[in-house]
Amino acid sequence: MNTNYLEEYQKYLAEWQKMLLSAWGNGLPTTTPVFEFPETLVKSLEYQQEWVKSYLTAQETATKVALDSQKQFWDSYFGFARQSMAVINKPA
């Protein structure tokens, strides 16, 4: 993945958020700053990072379950095949 594209996208998104929140904040009747942008961005990044970590953990768990299921299936299959061969080759 092109990191320049990702960085440019993140910059564009951050600027867009700032412009939107500034426009909204300017419309409110107050004399105190509505938002602290650096704090808001830090919290947003922390939230995004936690979400990605949770998603990756869930994906890792799902992959492990799928692999364990396949392993059990194939172990059972080959065990059954060996038992079948033993029954077929059993002397009468």
Short mmCIF file of N, CA and C in Angstrom, two decimals, residues 9-19 41:
data_model
loop_
_atom_site.label_atom_id
_atom_site.label_comp_id
_atom_site.label_asym_id
_atom_site.label_seq_id
_atom_site.Cartn_x
_atom_site.Cartn_y
_atom_site.Cartn_z
N TYR A 9 -4.42 11.11 2.65
CA TYR A 9 -5.82 10.91 3.00
C TYR A 9 -6.09 11.32 4.45
N GLN A 10 -5.19 10.93 5.36
CA GLN A 10 -5.36 11.28 6.76
C GLN A 10 -5.26 12.79 6.96
N LYS A 11 -4.36 13.44 6.25
CA LYS A 11 -4.25 14.90 6.35
C LYS A 11 -5.53 15.56 5.85
N TYR A 12 -6.02 15.08 4.71
CA TYR A 12 -7.24 15.63 4.13
C TYR A 12 -8.42 15.44 5.09
N LEU A 13 -8.53 14.25 5.67
CA LEU A 13 -9.61 13.96 6.60
C LEU A 13 -9.52 14.85 7.84
N ALA A 14 -8.32 15.02 8.37
CA ALA A 14 -8.13 15.86 9.56
C ALA A 14 -8.50 17.31 9.25
N GLU A 15 -8.08 17.81 8.10
CA GLU A 15 -8.41 19.18 7.71
C GLU A 15 -9.91 19.35 7.52
N TRP A 16 -10.54 18.37 6.90
CA TRP A 16 -11.98 18.41 6.68
C TRP A 16 -12.72 18.44 8.02
N GLN A 17 -12.27 17.59 8.97
CA GLN A 17 -12.88 17.58 10.30
C GLN A 17 -12.72 18.92 10.99
N LYS A 18 -11.52 19.51 10.89
CA LYS A 18 -11.29 20.81 11.51
C LYS A 18 -12.21 21.87 10.92
N MET A 19 -12.33 21.88 9.59
CA MET A 19 -13.18 22.88 8.94
C MET A 19 -14.64 22.69 9.35
N LEU A 41 -8.16 15.28 18.30
CA LEU A 41 -7.49 14.40 17.35
C LEU A 41 -6.77 13.26 18.05
#
